[in-house]
CSV table of C-alpha atoms in Angstrom, one decimal:
chain,number,residue,atom,x,y,z
V,1,MET,CA,164.8,80.2,41.8
V,2,LYS,CA,166.9,82.4,39.5
V,3,LYS,CA,168.6,84.1,42.5
V,4,TYR,CA,169.9,80.7,43.7
V,5,ARG,CA,171.7,80.0,40.3
V,6,ALA,CA,175.2,80.6,41.8
V,7,SER,CA,174.4,78.0,44.5
V,8,VAL,CA,173.4,75.4,42.0
V,9,LEU,CA,176.4,76.1,39.8
V,10,MET,CA,178.7,75.7,42.8
V,11,PHE,CA,177.2,72.4,43.6
V,12,LEU,CA,177.4,71.2,40.0
V,13,LEU,CA,181.1,72.3,39.8
V,14,PHE,CA,182.1,70.3,42.8
V,15,GLU,CA,180.0,67.4,41.9
V,16,GLY,CA,181.8,67.3,38.5
V,17,VAL,CA,185.1,67.2,40.3
V,18,ALA,CA,183.8,64.5,42.7
V,19,VAL,CA,182.6,62.2,39.9
V,20,THR,CA,185.7,62.8,37.8
V,21,LEU,CA,188.1,62.0,40.6
V,22,TRP,CA,186.0,59.0,41.7
V,23,LEU,CA,186.1,57.5,38.2
V,24,THR,CA,189.7,58.3,37.4
V,25,LYS,CA,191.1,57.3,40.8
V,26,SER,CA,188.7,54.5,41.4
V,27,ASN,CA,188.3,55.7,45.0
V,28,LEU,CA,184.9,56.3,46.5
V,29,PHE,CA,186.4,58.7,49.0
V,30,TYR,CA,186.7,61.5,46.4
V,31,LEU,CA,183.0,61.2,45.5
V,32,PHE,CA,182.1,61.7,49.2
V,33,ASN,CA,184.8,64.4,49.9
V,34,PHE,CA,184.0,66.8,47.1
V,35,SER,CA,180.3,66.1,47.2
V,36,TYR,CA,180.2,67.1,50.8
V,37,ILE,CA,182.3,70.2,50.4
V,38,GLY,CA,180.3,71.3,47.3
V,39,SER,CA,177.0,70.7,49.2
V,40,CYS,CA,178.2,72.8,52.2
V,41,LEU,CA,179.3,75.6,49.9
V,42,SER,CA,176.0,75.5,48.0
V,43,VAL,CA,173.9,75.6,51.1
V,44,GLY,CA,176.0,78.5,52.4
V,45,LEU,CA,175.5,80.4,49.2
V,46,ALA,CA,171.8,79.8,49.3
V,47,LEU,CA,171.6,81.0,52.9
V,48,PHE,CA,173.6,84.1,52.0
V,49,THR,CA,171.3,84.8,49.1
V,50,ALA,CA,168.3,84.4,51.5
V,51,GLY,CA,169.9,87.1,53.7
V,52,LYS,CA,170.9,84.8,56.6
V,53,ARG,CA,173.4,86.5,58.8
V,54,TYR,CA,175.6,83.5,59.6
V,55,ALA,CA,175.7,81.9,56.2
V,56,ARG,CA,179.5,82.2,55.8
V,57,GLN,CA,180.2,81.0,59.3
V,58,PHE,CA,178.1,77.9,58.6
V,59,VAL,CA,180.3,77.0,55.7
V,60,GLN,CA,183.5,77.8,57.6
V,61,LEU,CA,182.5,75.4,60.4
V,62,ALA,CA,181.1,72.7,58.2
V,63,VAL,CA,184.1,72.6,55.8
V,64,GLY,CA,186.8,73.7,58.2
V,65,LEU,CA,186.0,71.2,61.0
V,66,TYR,CA,185.7,68.4,58.4
V,67,MET,CA,189.1,69.1,57.0
V,68,LEU,CA,190.8,69.8,60.3
V,69,VAL,CA,189.2,67.0,62.4
V,70,TYR,CA,188.4,64.3,59.9
V,71,LEU,CA,191.0,64.6,57.2
V,72,GLY,CA,193.8,66.0,59.4
V,73,LEU,CA,193.4,64.5,62.9
V,74,MET,CA,191.5,61.3,62.3
V,75,SER,CA,192.8,60.3,58.8
V,76,GLN,CA,196.2,61.8,59.6
V,77,GLU,CA,196.5,63.6,56.2
V,78,ASN,CA,198.7,66.7,56.3
V,79,MET,CA,196.6,69.2,54.4
V,80,GLN,CA,199.0,72.1,55.2
V,81,ILE,CA,201.4,73.3,52.6
V,82,GLU,CA,204.0,70.8,53.9
V,83,GLY,CA,201.7,68.0,52.9
V,84,PHE,CA,201.4,69.5,49.4
V,85,TRP,CA,205.2,69.5,49.0
V,86,TYR,CA,205.4,66.0,50.4
V,87,TYR,CA,202.9,64.5,48.0
V,88,LEU,CA,204.3,66.6,45.1
V,89,PHE,CA,207.9,65.4,45.7
V,90,SER,CA,206.6,61.8,46.1
V,91,GLY,CA,205.0,62.1,42.7
V,92,VAL,CA,201.6,61.2,44.1
V,93,PHE,CA,198.4,63.0,43.0
V,94,GLU,CA,196.5,62.4,46.2
V,95,ALA,CA,195.1,64.1,49.2
V,96,ALA,CA,196.9,67.5,49.6
V,97,THR,CA,198.0,67.8,46.0
V,98,ILE,CA,194.4,67.4,44.8
V,99,HIS,CA,193.1,69.8,47.5
V,100,TYR,CA,195.6,72.4,46.5
V,101,ALA,CA,194.9,72.0,42.8
V,102,VAL,CA,191.2,72.5,43.3
V,103,ALA,CA,191.1,75.1,46.1
V,104,LYS,CA,194.3,77.0,45.9
V,105,ILE,CA,196.0,76.8,42.5
V,106,PHE,CA,193.3,76.5,39.7
V,107,GLY,CA,190.1,77.0,41.7
V,108,PRO,CA,190.9,80.7,42.3
V,109,LEU,CA,190.5,81.3,38.6
V,110,LEU,CA,186.8,80.8,39.3
V,111,PHE,CA,186.2,81.9,42.9
V,112,GLY,CA,189.4,83.9,43.8
V,113,ARG,CA,190.2,83.6,47.5
V,114,GLY,CA,186.9,82.1,48.4
V,115,TRP,CA,188.8,79.4,50.2
V,116,CYS,CA,190.1,82.0,52.7
V,117,GLY,CA,186.6,83.3,53.4
V,118,TYR,CA,184.6,80.1,53.5
V,119,ALA,CA,186.7,77.0,54.2
V,120,CYS,CA,190.1,77.8,55.9
V,121,TRP,CA,190.2,76.1,59.3
V,122,THR,CA,192.6,78.6,60.6
V,123,ALA,CA,190.4,81.6,59.6
V,124,MET,CA,187.4,79.7,61.0
V,125,VAL,CA,188.8,80.3,64.5
V,126,LEU,CA,190.4,83.7,63.9
V,127,ASP,CA,187.1,85.1,62.6
V,128,LEU,CA,185.6,84.4,66.0
V,129,LEU,CA,187.9,87.0,67.6
V,130,PRO,CA,186.6,90.5,68.3
V,131,PHE,CA,188.4,92.5,65.6
V,132,LYS,CA,186.2,91.8,62.5
V,133,VAL,CA,186.9,95.3,61.2
V,134,PRO,CA,190.6,96.2,61.1
V,135,GLN,CA,191.3,98.9,63.6
V,136,LYS,CA,194.8,99.9,62.4
V,137,PRO,CA,196.3,100.6,59.0
V,138,ARG,CA,197.7,97.7,57.1
V,139,LYS,CA,201.4,97.1,57.5
V,140,GLU,CA,202.2,96.5,53.8
V,141,LYS,CA,205.9,95.6,54.3
V,142,LEU,CA,205.1,92.8,56.8
V,143,GLY,CA,203.4,90.9,53.9
V,144,THR,CA,206.9,89.7,52.8
V,145,LEU,CA,206.8,87.3,55.8
V,146,ARG,CA,204.3,85.2,53.8
V,147,TYR,CA,207.0,84.5,51.2
V,148,VAL,CA,209.5,83.7,53.9
V,149,MET,CA,207.1,81.2,55.4
V,150,PHE,CA,206.5,79.7,51.9
V,151,ALA,CA,210.3,79.3,51.3
V,152,LEU,CA,210.9,77.8,54.8
V,153,SER,CA,208.1,75.3,54.2
V,154,PHE,CA,209.6,74.3,50.9
V,155,ALA,CA,213.1,74.1,52.4
V,156,LEU,CA,211.9,71.9,55.3
V,157,VAL,CA,210.2,69.2,53.2
V,158,SER,CA,213.0,69.3,50.7
V,159,ALA,CA,215.6,68.7,53.4
V,160,LEU,CA,213.5,65.7,54.8
V,161,PHE,CA,213.6,64.1,51.3
V,162,LEU,CA,217.3,64.9,50.6
V,163,MET,CA,218.3,63.5,54.0
V,164,LYS,CA,216.2,60.4,53.3
V,165,PHE,CA,214.3,60.4,56.6
V,166,SER,CA,212.4,57.2,57.3
V,167,ASN,CA,208.8,57.1,58.2
V,168,LEU,CA,208.0,60.4,56.5
V,169,GLU,CA,204.3,59.8,56.7
V,170,ARG,CA,204.5,60.0,60.5
V,171,ILE,CA,206.7,63.1,60.3
V,172,MET,CA,204.1,64.8,58.1
V,173,PHE,CA,201.4,64.1,60.6
V,174,TRP,CA,203.4,65.7,63.4
V,175,LEU,CA,204.2,68.6,61.2
V,176,PHE,CA,200.5,69.0,60.6
V,177,LEU,CA,199.9,69.1,64.4
V,178,ILE,CA,202.8,71.5,65.1
V,179,GLY,CA,202.0,73.7,62.1
V,180,ASN,CA,198.4,74.1,63.2
V,181,ILE,CA,199.4,75.0,66.8
V,182,PHE,CA,201.8,77.6,65.4
V,183,TYR,CA,199.2,79.0,63.0
V,184,TYR,CA,196.6,79.4,65.7
V,185,ALA,CA,199.0,80.8,68.3
V,186,GLY,CA,200.5,83.2,65.7
V,187,GLY,CA,197.2,84.2,64.2
V,188,ILE,CA,195.6,84.9,67.6
V,189,ALA,CA,198.7,86.9,68.7
V,190,LEU,CA,198.8,88.9,65.5
V,191,ALA,CA,195.0,89.6,65.8
V,192,PHE,CA,195.4,91.2,69.2
V,193,ILE,CA,198.6,93.0,68.3
V,194,PHE,CA,197.2,94.6,65.2
V,195,LYS,CA,193.5,94.6,66.3
V,196,ASP,CA,192.7,92.7,63.2
V,197,ASN,CA,191.3,89.1,62.9
V,198,ARG,CA,192.8,88.7,59.5
V,199,ALA,CA,196.3,89.9,60.3
V,200,PHE,CA,197.6,86.3,60.0
V,201,CYS,CA,196.2,86.1,56.4
V,202,LYS,CA,197.8,89.4,55.5
V,203,TYR,CA,201.3,88.9,57.0
V,204,LEU,CA,202.1,85.3,57.7
V,205,CYS,CA,200.0,82.7,55.7
V,206,PRO,CA,202.2,81.1,53.0
V,207,ILE,CA,199.2,79.8,51.1
V,208,THR,CA,198.6,83.3,49.7
V,209,VAL,CA,201.6,82.8,47.4
V,210,PHE,CA,199.6,80.3,45.5
V,211,LEU,CA,196.3,82.2,45.7
V,212,LYS,CA,197.4,85.7,44.7
V,213,PRO,CA,198.3,85.1,41.0
V,214,MET,CA,195.2,83.2,40.0
V,215,SER,CA,192.9,85.4,42.1
V,216,TYR,CA,193.8,88.3,39.9
V,217,PHE,CA,191.8,86.7,37.0
V,218,SER,CA,189.0,85.4,39.2
V,219,LEU,CA,185.6,85.1,37.5
V,220,LEU,CA,183.7,85.6,40.8
V,221,ARG,CA,184.6,89.0,42.3
V,222,VAL,CA,183.0,92.1,43.9
V,223,HIS,CA,182.1,94.6,41.2
V,224,CYS,CA,181.8,98.3,41.7
V,225,ASP,CA,179.5,100.5,39.6
V,226,GLU,CA,181.6,103.7,39.9
V,227,SER,CA,178.9,105.8,38.4
V,228,LYS,CA,176.8,105.1,41.5
V,229,CYS,CA,179.6,105.3,44.1
V,230,VAL,CA,179.6,108.5,46.2
V,231,GLN,CA,183.0,107.8,47.8
V,232,CYS,CA,181.5,107.6,51.3
V,233,GLY,CA,184.2,105.2,52.4
V,234,LYS,CA,181.9,102.8,54.3
V,235,CYS,CA,183.0,99.8,52.2
V,236,LEU,CA,186.7,100.5,52.9
V,237,LYS,CA,186.1,100.7,56.6
V,238,VAL,CA,184.4,97.3,56.9
V,239,CYS,CA,186.6,95.3,54.5
V,240,PRO,CA,188.6,92.8,56.6
V,241,MET,CA,191.3,92.6,53.9
V,242,ASN,CA,191.7,96.3,53.1
V,243,VAL,CA,190.7,95.9,49.5
V,244,GLU,CA,190.0,99.0,47.5
V,245,VAL,CA,186.5,97.8,46.7
V,246,ASN,CA,185.3,101.3,45.6
V,247,LYS,CA,187.2,100.8,42.3
V,248,GLU,CA,186.2,98.4,39.5
V,249,SER,CA,189.7,97.8,38.1
V,250,ARG,CA,191.4,94.5,38.8
V,251,LYS,CA,194.4,96.6,39.6
V,252,ARG,CA,192.8,98.1,42.6
V,253,LYS,CA,194.8,98.0,45.8
V,254,ASN,CA,194.9,94.5,47.4
V,255,ALA,CA,192.5,93.3,44.7
V,256,THR,CA,193.8,89.7,45.0
V,257,GLU,CA,193.1,89.7,48.8
V,258,CYS,CA,189.3,89.7,48.6
V,259,ILE,CA,187.8,86.8,50.5
V,260,LEU,CA,184.3,87.3,49.1
V,261,CYS,CA,182.7,88.0,52.5
V,262,TYR,CA,180.6,90.7,50.9
V,263,ALA,CA,180.6,92.8,54.0
V,264,CYS,CA,181.2,95.8,51.7
V,265,THR,CA,178.0,95.2,49.7
V,266,LYS,CA,175.9,95.2,52.9
V,267,VAL,CA,177.0,98.7,53.9
V,268,CYS,CA,177.0,100.4,50.5
V,269,PRO,CA,174.2,103.1,50.7
V,270,LYS,CA,173.9,103.3,46.9
V,271,LYS,CA,174.1,99.6,46.0
V,272,ALA,CA,177.1,100.4,43.9
V,273,LEU,CA,178.8,97.1,44.9
V,274,HIS,CA,177.5,93.7,43.8
């Protein structure tokens, strides 16, 4: 039972968030929402601990489809970054603002970029493409495009508020639809251009601007016992995010990019990674 401790702790963490928001916001939806996500993450962690091959994909589908189809399409909530700016500018702590606070702003202090590896509905599709292991070197300079996307998103929603557009809720829903089409099309195109399923995450995704600073201090991370490491390079070859996982330092190259997929731990011949 001890080996499933992380799974239990993850469930308790999200259940704590669920109950707190339910009581403070007097809205039963938050109890259901975060209990469901926490349960999916916990089951996924338990499956991973048990050595099940598709544990992470189970969580991606369970959480990603819920957020894309139910929250996004059926409930018409813009859970993209534009939705976050919209609710933030409106002064409303609801929907996207709560989601971003938990998953992408403060949550990474605990689980780093676990969102990217286990819950992102864009990566959920991109990870099904054939380039799970990057086949070309990372284009470091292209990463600045993420900041351009971040700034454009901020500018777009700011302009909508300054110009006092009517029916902003409806506009936000259409931006959600258009944004997802652009993300999927761009992500698939980049994957085939760079032979890398995660090229979108590395070069274009604006959410990383939030994730990177907090992920540096993440409690949950891949550790390397450098005394055991034989520098075979197998971990570096399989890492989808080009993280220098054969170093223990938080300053290792692309350290804040780790999505906790643990592909590196599976190929390490000396069990130096954990």
